[in-house]
Short mmCIF file of C-alpha atoms in Angstrom, two decimals:
data_model
loop_
_atom_site.label_atom_id
_atom_site.label_comp_id
_atom_site.label_asym_id
_atom_site.label_seq_id
_atom_site.Cartn_x
_atom_site.Cartn_y
_atom_site.Cartn_z
CA UNK A 1 84.56 71.15 96.69
CA UNK A 2 81.92 73.90 96.41
CA UNK A 3 82.18 77.37 97.93
CA UNK A 4 85.72 77.13 99.26
CA UNK A 5 85.79 80.92 99.06
CA UNK A 6 83.19 81.12 101.83
CA UNK A 7 84.99 78.61 104.06
CA UNK A 8 86.35 79.91 107.33
CA UNK A 9 90.02 80.01 108.25
CA UNK A 10 89.33 77.29 110.81
CA UNK A 11 87.65 75.03 108.25
CA UNK A 12 90.27 75.64 105.57
CA UNK A 13 93.09 74.86 108.00
CA UNK A 14 91.38 71.61 108.98
CA UNK A 15 90.50 70.59 105.41
CA UNK A 16 94.07 71.25 104.27
CA UNK A 17 95.69 69.48 107.24
CA UNK A 18 93.53 66.39 106.71
CA UNK A 19 94.24 66.52 102.95
CA UNK A 20 90.56 66.80 102.07
CA UNK A 21 91.45 69.80 99.98
CA UNK A 22 94.70 70.93 98.40
CA UNK A 23 96.20 74.31 99.27
CA UNK A 24 96.75 74.78 95.56
CA UNK A 25 93.01 74.39 94.95
CA UNK A 26 92.23 76.84 97.75
CA UNK A 27 94.66 79.49 96.56
CA UNK A 28 93.76 79.08 92.90
CA UNK A 29 90.08 79.32 93.74
CA UNK A 30 90.60 82.61 95.56
CA UNK A 31 92.82 83.99 92.79
CA UNK A 32 90.15 83.10 90.21
CA UNK A 33 87.52 84.87 92.30
CA UNK A 34 89.72 87.95 92.65
CA UNK A 35 90.19 88.00 88.88
CA UNK A 36 86.43 87.67 88.34
CA UNK A 37 85.16 90.22 90.85
CA UNK A 38 87.83 92.65 91.92
CA UNK A 39 87.68 94.81 88.79
CA UNK A 40 84.43 96.19 90.19
CA UNK A 41 85.27 95.96 93.89
CA UNK A 42 88.82 97.38 93.79
CA UNK A 43 89.84 95.71 97.03
CA UNK A 44 93.34 94.78 95.87
CA UNK A 45 96.23 97.05 94.88
CA UNK A 46 98.65 94.19 94.14
CA UNK A 47 97.76 90.54 93.58
CA UNK A 48 100.67 88.17 94.23
CA UNK A 49 99.34 85.33 92.09
CA UNK A 50 102.64 83.63 91.16
CA UNK A 51 104.10 83.85 94.65
CA UNK A 52 100.87 82.62 96.21
CA UNK A 53 100.72 79.60 93.93
CA UNK A 54 104.40 78.86 94.59
CA UNK A 55 103.70 78.97 98.31
CA UNK A 56 100.67 76.73 97.83
CA UNK A 57 102.79 74.16 95.97
CA UNK A 58 105.35 74.27 98.78
CA UNK A 59 102.56 73.83 101.31
CA UNK A 60 101.30 70.80 99.43
CA UNK A 61 104.82 69.34 99.35
CA UNK A 62 105.06 69.81 103.12
CA UNK A 63 101.82 67.90 103.53
CA UNK A 64 102.98 65.09 101.26
CA UNK A 65 106.29 64.81 103.11
CA UNK A 66 104.62 64.73 106.51
CA UNK A 67 106.50 67.78 107.73
CA UNK A 68 105.18 69.64 110.82
CA UNK A 69 102.41 72.06 109.94
CA UNK A 70 101.62 75.46 111.37
CA UNK A 71 98.08 76.20 112.54
CA UNK A 72 97.32 78.20 109.38
CA UNK A 73 99.08 75.87 106.93
CA UNK A 74 98.02 76.65 103.38
CA UNK A 75 95.38 79.23 104.38
CA UNK A 76 95.36 82.29 102.14
CA UNK A 77 95.27 85.77 103.64
CA UNK A 78 95.56 89.28 102.26
CA UNK A 79 97.34 92.27 103.77
CA UNK A 80 96.36 95.92 104.00
CA UNK A 81 98.94 97.69 101.88
CA UNK A 82 100.80 99.21 104.79
CA UNK A 83 102.20 95.93 106.10
CA UNK A 84 105.73 95.54 104.74
CA UNK A 85 105.85 92.47 102.52
CA UNK A 86 109.30 91.36 101.37
CA UNK A 87 109.78 91.85 97.65
CA UNK A 88 106.25 93.18 97.14
CA UNK A 89 105.45 96.84 96.71
CA UNK A 90 103.95 98.31 99.86
CA UNK A 91 102.39 101.61 98.85
CA UNK A 92 100.42 102.79 101.89
CA UNK A 93 97.69 103.43 99.31
CA UNK A 94 99.78 106.33 98.06
CA UNK A 95 101.42 107.73 94.97
CA UNK A 96 104.42 108.79 97.06
CA UNK A 97 105.28 105.18 97.97
CA UNK A 98 103.97 103.60 94.77
CA UNK A 99 107.32 102.01 93.99
CA UNK A 100 108.47 101.19 97.50
CA UNK A 101 109.47 97.55 97.81
CA UNK A 102 110.56 96.55 101.30
CA UNK A 103 113.29 93.94 101.74
CA UNK A 104 111.69 92.37 104.80
CA UNK A 105 108.29 91.36 106.05
CA UNK A 106 106.63 93.21 108.89
CA UNK A 107 106.83 91.15 112.08
CA UNK A 108 103.16 90.14 111.93
CA UNK A 109 103.52 89.08 108.28
CA UNK A 110 106.58 86.99 109.16
CA UNK A 111 104.67 85.36 112.03
CA UNK A 112 101.63 84.57 109.87
CA UNK A 113 103.83 83.03 107.17
CA UNK A 114 105.59 80.99 109.88
CA UNK A 115 102.16 79.74 110.90
CA UNK A 116 101.67 78.59 107.31
CA UNK A 117 99.54 81.38 105.88
CA UNK A 118 99.89 82.28 102.19
CA UNK A 119 99.78 85.93 101.06
CA UNK A 120 97.33 86.51 98.21
CA UNK A 121 98.15 90.18 97.79
CA UNK A 122 98.07 93.73 99.13
CA UNK A 123 94.83 95.48 99.84
CA UNK A 124 93.46 98.90 99.05
CA UNK A 125 93.10 101.49 101.78
CA UNK A 126 92.47 105.15 102.47
CA UNK A 127 95.68 106.89 101.48
CA UNK A 128 98.23 106.55 104.27
CA UNK A 129 95.44 105.23 106.51
CA UNK A 130 94.29 108.80 107.14
CA UNK A 131 90.56 108.53 106.63
CA UNK A 132 87.52 106.57 107.85
CA UNK A 133 85.75 106.46 104.49
CA UNK A 134 88.25 104.24 102.63
CA UNK A 135 88.58 106.59 99.65
CA UNK A 136 91.64 106.39 97.42
CA UNK A 137 92.36 108.80 94.57
CA UNK A 138 95.31 106.79 93.21
CA UNK A 139 94.01 103.21 93.14
CA UNK A 140 90.27 103.85 93.08
CA UNK A 141 87.73 103.62 95.87
CA UNK A 142 87.10 100.15 97.23
CA UNK A 143 83.42 99.51 96.77
CA UNK A 144 81.13 98.13 99.44
CA UNK A 145 79.84 94.79 98.09
CA UNK A 146 76.48 95.08 99.87
CA UNK A 147 74.82 97.52 97.47
CA UNK A 148 74.61 96.38 93.87
CA UNK A 149 72.68 99.51 92.81
CA UNK A 150 74.63 102.39 94.34
CA UNK A 151 78.38 102.75 94.94
CA UNK A 152 78.90 102.92 98.70
CA UNK A 153 82.00 103.31 100.79
CA UNK A 154 83.57 100.28 102.38
CA UNK A 155 84.76 102.32 105.35
CA UNK A 156 88.36 102.90 106.21
CA UNK A 157 91.01 103.03 106.39
CA UNK A 158 91.24 99.23 105.89
CA UNK A 159 88.70 99.41 103.07
CA UNK A 160 90.17 96.72 100.84
CA UNK A 161 90.45 94.36 103.82
CA UNK A 162 86.76 94.82 104.61
CA UNK A 163 85.68 94.29 101.02
CA UNK A 164 87.95 91.32 100.27
CA UNK A 165 86.80 89.36 103.30
CA UNK A 166 83.13 90.29 102.89
CA UNK A 167 83.17 89.34 99.20
CA UNK A 168 84.92 86.00 99.66
CA UNK A 169 88.12 87.11 97.92
CA UNK A 170 90.13 86.18 101.01
CA UNK A 171 89.08 84.28 104.14
CA UNK A 172 91.01 86.73 106.32
CA UNK A 173 92.93 89.97 106.06
CA UNK A 174 95.10 92.20 108.15
CA UNK A 175 94.04 95.72 108.94
CA UNK A 176 95.28 98.57 111.08
CA UNK A 177 93.24 100.78 113.40
CA UNK A 178 94.21 104.27 114.60
CA UNK A 179 90.74 105.73 115.10
CA UNK A 180 88.58 102.84 113.93
CA UNK A 181 90.16 101.66 110.71
CA UNK A 182 89.59 97.95 111.36
CA UNK A 183 86.19 98.27 113.03
CA UNK A 184 84.65 100.82 110.66
CA UNK A 185 85.08 98.72 107.50
CA UNK A 186 84.17 95.62 109.52
CA UNK A 187 80.92 97.32 110.53
CA UNK A 188 80.11 98.70 107.08
CA UNK A 189 81.04 95.47 105.27
CA UNK A 190 79.40 93.04 107.70
CA UNK A 191 82.50 91.21 108.92
CA UNK A 192 84.40 90.72 112.18
CA UNK A 193 87.34 93.00 112.93
CA UNK A 194 89.46 93.04 116.06
CA UNK A 195 91.50 95.96 117.32
CA UNK A 196 93.65 94.33 120.01
CA UNK A 197 94.99 96.03 123.12
CA UNK A 198 97.69 98.60 122.33
CA UNK A 199 100.93 96.64 122.64
CA UNK A 200 99.41 93.19 122.02
CA UNK A 201 100.48 93.07 118.37
CA UNK A 202 103.75 94.38 116.94
CA UNK A 203 103.73 97.44 114.70
CA UNK A 204 107.26 96.78 113.41
CA UNK A 205 107.25 97.03 109.62
CA UNK A 206 103.82 98.67 109.55
CA UNK A 207 103.69 102.12 107.94
CA UNK A 208 102.61 104.43 110.76
CA UNK A 209 99.83 106.96 110.92
CA UNK A 210 100.16 107.87 114.62
CA UNK A 211 102.56 105.73 116.57
CA UNK A 212 100.79 105.99 119.91
CA UNK A 213 97.35 105.22 118.48
CA UNK A 214 98.10 102.62 115.76
CA UNK A 215 97.01 99.02 116.27
CA UNK A 216 97.32 96.02 113.89
CA UNK A 217 94.68 93.32 113.91
CA UNK A 218 92.78 90.61 112.02
CA UNK A 219 89.67 91.03 109.87
CA UNK A 220 87.74 87.84 109.31
CA UNK A 221 84.23 86.44 108.96
CA UNK A 222 84.06 85.10 112.51
CA UNK A 223 85.37 85.61 116.01
CA UNK A 224 86.93 82.12 115.89
CA UNK A 225 88.94 83.06 112.83
CA UNK A 226 90.03 86.30 114.49
CA UNK A 227 91.16 84.26 117.48
CA UNK A 228 93.25 81.97 115.27
CA UNK A 229 94.96 84.85 113.51
CA UNK A 230 95.55 86.80 116.71
CA UNK A 231 97.25 83.81 118.31
CA UNK A 232 99.68 83.67 115.39
CA UNK A 233 100.29 87.44 115.28
CA UNK A 234 100.48 88.53 118.90
CA UNK A 235 103.36 88.71 121.32
CA UNK A 236 106.40 90.64 122.35
CA UNK A 237 108.62 91.91 119.56
CA UNK A 238 111.95 93.64 120.27
CA UNK A 239 111.38 95.47 117.00
CA UNK A 240 108.42 97.28 118.60
CA UNK A 241 109.27 98.50 122.10
CA UNK A 242 105.61 99.08 122.95
CA UNK A 243 104.74 95.40 122.72
CA UNK A 244 103.92 93.57 125.91
CA UNK A 245 105.81 90.58 127.33
CA UNK A 246 102.53 89.14 128.61
CA UNK A 247 102.10 85.60 127.31
CA UNK A 248 99.79 85.03 124.36
CA UNK A 249 96.92 82.74 125.34
CA UNK A 250 95.19 80.22 123.11
CA UNK A 251 92.33 82.53 122.16
CA UNK A 252 90.41 79.84 120.29
CA UNK A 253 90.44 77.60 123.36
CA UNK A 254 88.75 80.42 125.29
CA UNK A 255 85.73 80.35 122.99
CA UNK A 256 83.57 78.15 125.20
CA UNK A 257 80.33 79.35 123.66
CA UNK A 258 79.08 80.46 127.07
CA UNK A 259 78.48 83.97 128.37
CA UNK A 260 76.51 82.79 131.39
CA UNK A 261 77.12 85.15 134.28
CA UNK A 262 79.19 87.55 132.19
CA UNK A 263 78.58 91.22 133.02
CA UNK A 264 78.07 93.50 130.02
CA UNK A 265 77.88 97.28 130.19
CA UNK A 266 75.76 98.77 127.41
CA UNK A 267 77.01 102.22 126.38
CA UNK A 268 73.88 104.30 125.81
CA UNK A 269 74.86 107.92 126.35
CA UNK A 270 77.20 109.20 123.60
CA UNK A 271 77.06 105.80 121.84
CA UNK A 272 73.60 104.28 121.33
CA UNK A 273 71.93 107.68 121.66
CA UNK A 274 74.28 109.08 119.00
CA UNK A 275 73.34 106.37 116.51
CA UNK A 276 70.72 106.07 113.79
CA UNK A 277 67.48 104.41 115.00
CA UNK A 278 68.06 101.16 113.09
CA UNK A 279 71.60 100.86 114.47
CA UNK A 280 70.38 101.57 117.99
CA UNK A 281 67.61 98.96 117.72
CA UNK A 282 69.96 96.33 116.30
CA UNK A 283 72.47 96.75 119.13
CA UNK A 284 69.68 96.74 121.72
CA UNK A 285 68.42 93.45 120.24
CA UNK A 286 71.98 92.10 120.42
CA UNK A 287 72.17 93.05 124.11
CA UNK A 288 68.86 91.26 124.65
CA UNK A 289 70.19 88.20 122.82
CA UNK A 290 73.24 88.14 125.08
CA UNK A 291 70.95 88.39 128.13
CA UNK A 292 68.98 85.43 126.86
CA UNK A 293 72.28 83.55 126.67
CA UNK A 294 72.82 84.21 130.36
CA UNK A 295 74.79 87.46 130.45
CA UNK A 296 73.84 90.31 132.77
CA UNK A 297 73.46 93.64 130.97
CA UNK A 298 73.34 97.05 132.58
CA UNK A 299 73.97 100.53 131.25
CA UNK A 300 77.10 102.55 131.80
CA UNK A 301 78.18 106.04 130.80
CA UNK A 302 81.65 107.21 129.89
CA UNK A 303 81.64 110.98 130.58
CA UNK A 304 85.10 111.79 129.30
CA UNK A 305 84.37 110.32 125.87
CA UNK A 306 83.01 113.77 125.02
CA UNK A 307 86.62 115.06 125.01
CA UNK A 308 88.14 112.28 122.90
CA UNK A 309 87.61 113.99 119.53
CA UNK A 310 89.68 117.07 120.38
CA UNK A 311 92.30 115.27 122.45
CA UNK A 312 92.90 112.50 119.94
CA UNK A 313 93.03 115.02 117.09
CA UNK A 314 95.92 116.77 118.84
CA UNK A 315 97.79 113.48 119.10
CA UNK A 316 97.05 112.03 115.66
CA UNK A 317 97.51 115.31 113.79
CA UNK A 318 100.89 115.93 115.44
CA UNK A 319 102.25 112.42 115.07
CA UNK A 320 101.01 112.05 111.48
CA UNK A 321 102.51 115.34 110.36
CA UNK A 322 105.79 114.51 112.11
CA UNK A 323 106.02 111.39 109.93
CA UNK A 324 104.89 113.12 106.72
CA UNK A 325 106.58 116.51 107.18
CA UNK A 326 109.15 116.24 104.41
CA UNK A 327 106.65 114.98 101.82
CA UNK A 328 104.10 117.66 102.82
CA UNK A 329 106.79 120.25 102.16
CA UNK A 330 108.16 118.79 98.92
CA UNK A 331 105.33 116.74 97.34
CA UNK A 332 102.00 118.19 98.48
CA UNK A 333 100.44 117.63 95.06
CA UNK A 334 101.01 113.89 95.33
CA UNK A 335 98.56 113.52 98.24
CA UNK A 336 94.84 113.18 97.78
CA UNK A 337 93.24 116.47 98.93
CA UNK A 338 91.47 115.28 102.09
CA UNK A 339 94.62 113.61 103.44
CA UNK A 340 96.74 116.68 102.66
CA UNK A 341 94.24 118.87 104.51
CA UNK A 342 94.33 116.65 107.59
CA UNK A 343 98.13 116.54 107.53
CA UNK A 344 98.49 120.31 107.18
CA UNK A 345 96.13 120.83 110.13
CA UNK A 346 98.80 119.23 112.31
CA UNK A 347 101.01 122.31 111.85
CA UNK A 348 98.63 124.28 114.09
CA UNK A 349 98.69 121.91 117.04
CA UNK A 350 101.14 123.11 119.66
CA UNK A 351 103.27 121.03 121.98
CA UNK A 352 101.01 122.00 124.86
CA UNK A 353 97.96 120.80 122.91
CA UNK A 354 99.72 117.48 122.33
CA UNK A 355 100.47 117.06 126.04
CA UNK A 356 96.89 118.00 126.93
CA UNK A 357 95.75 115.23 124.63
CA UNK A 358 98.00 112.76 126.40
CA UNK A 359 96.70 113.95 129.77
CA UNK A 360 93.07 113.49 128.70
CA UNK A 361 94.10 110.02 127.62
CA UNK A 362 94.83 109.16 131.26
CA UNK A 363 91.34 110.31 132.30
CA UNK A 364 89.60 108.31 129.57
CA UNK A 365 91.65 105.20 130.21
CA UNK A 366 90.88 105.38 133.93
CA UNK A 367 87.17 105.82 133.24
CA UNK A 368 87.02 102.81 130.90
CA UNK A 369 89.03 100.77 133.41
CA UNK A 370 86.59 101.73 136.16
CA UNK A 371 83.62 100.70 134.02
CA UNK A 372 85.33 97.37 133.33
CA UNK A 373 86.23 96.81 136.98
CA UNK A 374 82.55 96.03 137.60
CA UNK A 375 81.89 94.41 134.23
CA UNK A 376 83.60 91.98 131.90
CA UNK A 377 82.98 93.80 128.63
CA UNK A 378 81.25 96.89 127.26
CA UNK A 379 78.88 96.86 124.29
CA UNK A 380 78.19 99.65 121.81
CA UNK A 381 77.53 100.25 118.13
CA UNK A 382 80.74 100.17 116.07
CA UNK A 383 79.47 102.88 113.72
CA UNK A 384 76.38 105.06 114.26
CA UNK A 385 75.38 104.70 110.61
CA UNK A 386 75.49 102.10 107.88
CA UNK A 387 77.54 102.69 104.72
CA UNK A 388 76.89 106.06 103.04
CA UNK A 389 77.14 106.51 99.27
CA UNK A 390 80.58 107.29 97.85
CA UNK A 391 80.95 111.07 97.69
CA UNK A 392 78.37 111.83 100.40
CA UNK A 393 79.81 114.28 102.92
CA UNK A 394 76.64 114.41 104.99
CA UNK A 395 74.19 111.66 105.75
CA UNK A 396 70.92 111.28 107.62
CA UNK A 397 71.34 110.36 111.27
CA UNK A 398 67.90 110.21 112.80
CA UNK A 399 66.07 113.46 112.04
CA UNK A 400 69.22 115.46 111.37
CA UNK A 401 72.05 115.47 108.87
CA UNK A 402 75.49 114.54 110.17
CA UNK A 403 79.01 114.85 108.82
CA UNK A 404 80.01 111.45 107.46
CA UNK A 405 83.66 111.57 108.41
CA UNK A 406 83.21 112.52 112.06
CA UNK A 407 80.20 110.20 112.42
CA UNK A 408 82.10 107.16 111.21
CA UNK A 409 84.94 107.60 113.67
CA UNK A 410 83.04 108.83 116.72
CA UNK A 411 82.28 105.52 118.43
CA UNK A 412 85.49 103.62 117.64
CA UNK A 413 88.13 106.27 118.38
CA UNK A 414 87.66 106.28 122.19
CA UNK A 415 89.15 102.78 122.37
CA UNK A 416 92.17 103.65 120.26
CA UNK A 417 92.63 106.51 122.65
CA UNK A 418 92.34 104.31 125.73
CA UNK A 419 94.08 101.28 124.17
CA UNK A 420 91.45 98.73 125.24
CA UNK A 421 90.71 95.78 122.91
CA UNK A 422 87.55 96.11 120.83
CA UNK A 423 85.98 93.73 118.34
CA UNK A 424 83.41 94.77 115.74
CA UNK A 425 80.95 92.19 114.45
CA UNK A 426 77.69 92.28 112.49
CA UNK A 427 74.41 92.45 114.43
CA UNK A 428 71.81 93.13 111.78
CA UNK A 429 70.90 94.88 108.55
CA UNK A 430 69.15 98.10 107.65
CA UNK A 431 65.85 98.00 105.79
CA UNK A 432 67.93 98.61 102.66
CA UNK A 433 70.11 95.55 103.27
CA UNK A 434 73.25 97.27 104.59
CA UNK A 435 75.18 95.69 107.48
CA UNK A 436 74.98 97.09 111.00
CA UNK A 437 77.96 96.52 113.31
CA UNK A 438 78.43 96.51 117.05
CA UNK A 439 81.61 96.40 119.10
CA UNK A 440 82.58 94.49 122.22
CA UNK A 441 85.21 96.25 124.37
CA UNK A 442 87.28 94.48 126.99
CA UNK A 443 89.91 94.88 129.65
CA UNK A 444 93.51 95.39 128.57
CA UNK A 445 94.93 92.14 127.20
CA UNK A 446 91.64 90.33 127.75
CA UNK A 447 90.99 89.69 124.05
CA UNK A 448 89.95 86.18 125.15
CA UNK A 449 86.78 87.48 126.85
CA UNK A 450 86.04 89.93 124.04
CA UNK A 451 86.27 87.14 121.49
CA UNK A 452 84.29 84.77 123.73
CA UNK A 453 81.36 87.21 123.80
CA UNK A 454 81.59 87.79 120.04
CA UNK A 455 81.78 84.05 119.37
CA UNK A 456 78.87 83.21 121.67
CA UNK A 457 76.75 85.83 119.91
CA UNK A 458 77.76 84.43 116.52
CA UNK A 459 76.83 80.88 117.58
CA UNK A 460 73.35 82.15 118.45
CA UNK A 461 72.81 84.39 115.40
CA UNK A 462 73.40 84.26 111.64
CA UNK A 463 74.30 87.82 110.68
CA UNK A 464 77.94 86.95 110.12
CA UNK A 465 77.04 84.13 107.72
CA UNK A 466 75.26 86.33 105.17
CA UNK A 467 76.94 87.11 101.84
CA UNK A 468 76.69 90.33 99.84
CA UNK A 469 74.88 90.39 96.47
CA UNK A 470 77.77 91.99 94.57
CA UNK A 471 79.96 89.06 95.48
CA UNK A 472 77.76 86.59 93.65
CA UNK A 473 77.70 83.04 94.87
CA UNK B 1 95.69 128.41 131.03
CA UNK B 2 96.56 128.75 127.37
CA UNK B 3 95.70 132.06 125.75
CA UNK B 4 93.06 131.59 123.10
CA UNK B 5 94.15 131.96 119.52
CA UNK B 6 91.59 134.69 118.90
CA UNK B 7 92.95 135.63 115.50
CA UNK B 8 92.83 132.95 112.84
CA UNK B 9 93.24 135.25 109.86
CA UNK B 10 95.45 134.07 107.02
CA UNK B 11 98.44 136.07 108.20
CA UNK B 12 98.33 134.58 111.68
CA UNK B 13 97.97 131.08 110.27
CA UNK B 14 100.86 131.64 107.89
CA UNK B 15 103.11 132.78 110.72
CA UNK B 16 102.06 129.85 112.90
CA UNK B 17 102.75 127.39 110.09
CA UNK B 18 106.16 128.95 109.44
CA UNK B 19 107.06 128.54 113.10
CA UNK B 20 106.31 124.85 112.62
CA UNK B 21 108.50 124.79 109.50
CA UNK B 22 105.79 124.88 106.83
CA UNK B 23 105.19 127.46 104.11
CA UNK B 24 101.57 127.17 102.98
CA UNK B 25 100.07 129.24 100.17
CA UNK B 26 97.42 131.80 101.05
CA UNK B 27 94.70 129.88 99.24
CA UNK B 28 95.58 126.70 101.12
CA UNK B 29 95.49 128.52 104.44
CA UNK B 30 92.10 130.01 103.64
CA UNK B 31 90.78 126.55 102.84
CA UNK B 32 92.16 125.23 106.14
CA UNK B 33 90.91 128.08 108.29
CA UNK B 34 87.40 126.80 109.20
CA UNK B 35 88.76 123.41 110.28
CA UNK B 36 91.59 125.02 112.24
CA UNK B 37 89.16 127.34 114.04
CA UNK B 38 86.94 124.42 115.01
CA UNK B 39 89.93 122.39 116.17
CA UNK B 40 91.38 125.23 118.24
CA UNK B 41 88.02 125.87 119.90
CA UNK B 42 87.72 122.21 120.78
CA UNK B 43 91.28 122.14 122.10
CA UNK B 44 90.61 125.23 124.19
CA UNK B 45 87.75 123.38 125.93
CA UNK B 46 90.26 120.81 127.18
CA UNK B 47 91.73 123.57 129.33
CA UNK B 48 88.64 123.38 131.53
CA UNK B 49 89.36 119.78 132.53
CA UNK B 50 91.07 119.04 135.87
CA UNK B 51 94.45 118.08 134.41
CA UNK B 52 96.92 119.90 136.67
CA UNK B 53 97.84 116.74 138.55
CA UNK B 54 97.51 114.33 135.62
CA UNK B 55 100.82 113.06 134.30
CA UNK B 56 100.59 112.59 130.52
CA UNK B 57 101.31 109.25 128.87
CA UNK B 58 104.56 110.52 127.40
CA UNK B 59 106.96 108.96 129.85
CA UNK B 60 110.42 107.99 128.70
CA UNK B 61 111.65 104.78 130.29
CA UNK B 62 115.25 103.68 130.09
CA UNK B 63 114.36 100.08 130.91
#
């Protein structure tokens, strides 16, 4: 069967369950593609070829024996290299943990395997998840597959996840998001990435960056696929005390295709207005498209977003340094320089600063809640720019030059701060052929409506179906 | 209201880092200084927000 590597999770699960395609064929096809393309893309740190094929053979035996199948039976996935994977090195993209082999799977990995998913390997990332560019000095920079002429960043920190899914090396991946690390690579690589509500998905067995801002979530090529993965991943976990006991709905069943009557708040001030003209125009066209599908769109402003940068820095810098303190003292030379600088900055944040950050969090959360009391979702660009070149510290944003790092994180971080669910999805391309991403933000634990809006938009448009030139056919 | 950290010279930064349990070299502190100054200025602006009656999200719950 042609182009299995572009098949969706939903289609692969169906084709495997109905025995139209063998899980061995699916896994082998993806492994062959990884072998052919990943030398240039650098999306994987570890490829688990033997284990994946063993799991595929076991999946095929289950099918032959008529045993009960999970919803993701035989579907390959790949994991950002901070999700503990039993018996497989889990490096955090670092030299410091290069030889760390956990004995147990992270909770979400265990749940996805129980649903039948097969792990292809561990994906590249910004070292210790502490960067929005997706750079990695130890394993090489993952390369954005959308520009064949110039090396561009994939975005981070889940850079390998963005590249692998965009390039057809895996139909789905896991990422983590502390300030935008699922949505930034989703936006820059032209895929769909969901940061769920804080507490919807367990962080047990996930290497932390900042405990109170970290979220785990799926990265896929469609909202439907994200819904399928989220259903398998989500739910209370005694191993993570911040997880919610709220029941996990059937997210895929909520994708009715209709947004008729839905109320959407377009974030212009501090979001659209802070974006490059082509990004702004693409998101405005997306809002118009949703109106034509029957949604009602108005504009809303979040005033306190202006304080998120400082307040979240106090929280992330403190929590990250608390985790890394011993290594920063004893092995500073083993960090890549930008990560070491960010970690060291945490030493100058006082306890009072940290509490101020957590107070501002209450204001921002209340403001987003108020905006969503009168609306079902909010809409904004995911990133204000498309993918810059690797090594660029400044990039054009309208008529001015802007710092790449702070630009990439500016529009995503508010929703890590507030904890609301947010899904990034493609909504266009720049004149140069680079993806443009928007994000749909919803009420706490209302991933169903967020995904419904994303899915309805994807049924009416084709952005998410395009493939990058570097990935070949 | 927090007093502003008006001095961000290397010596002040070294002392502040040592209080936090870190011993950074002078060259490293000098490299950090611009970012620290920007961060502290931004954090100082948070003091102007009406936070006196806002309970932070750092509650400890037994159950």
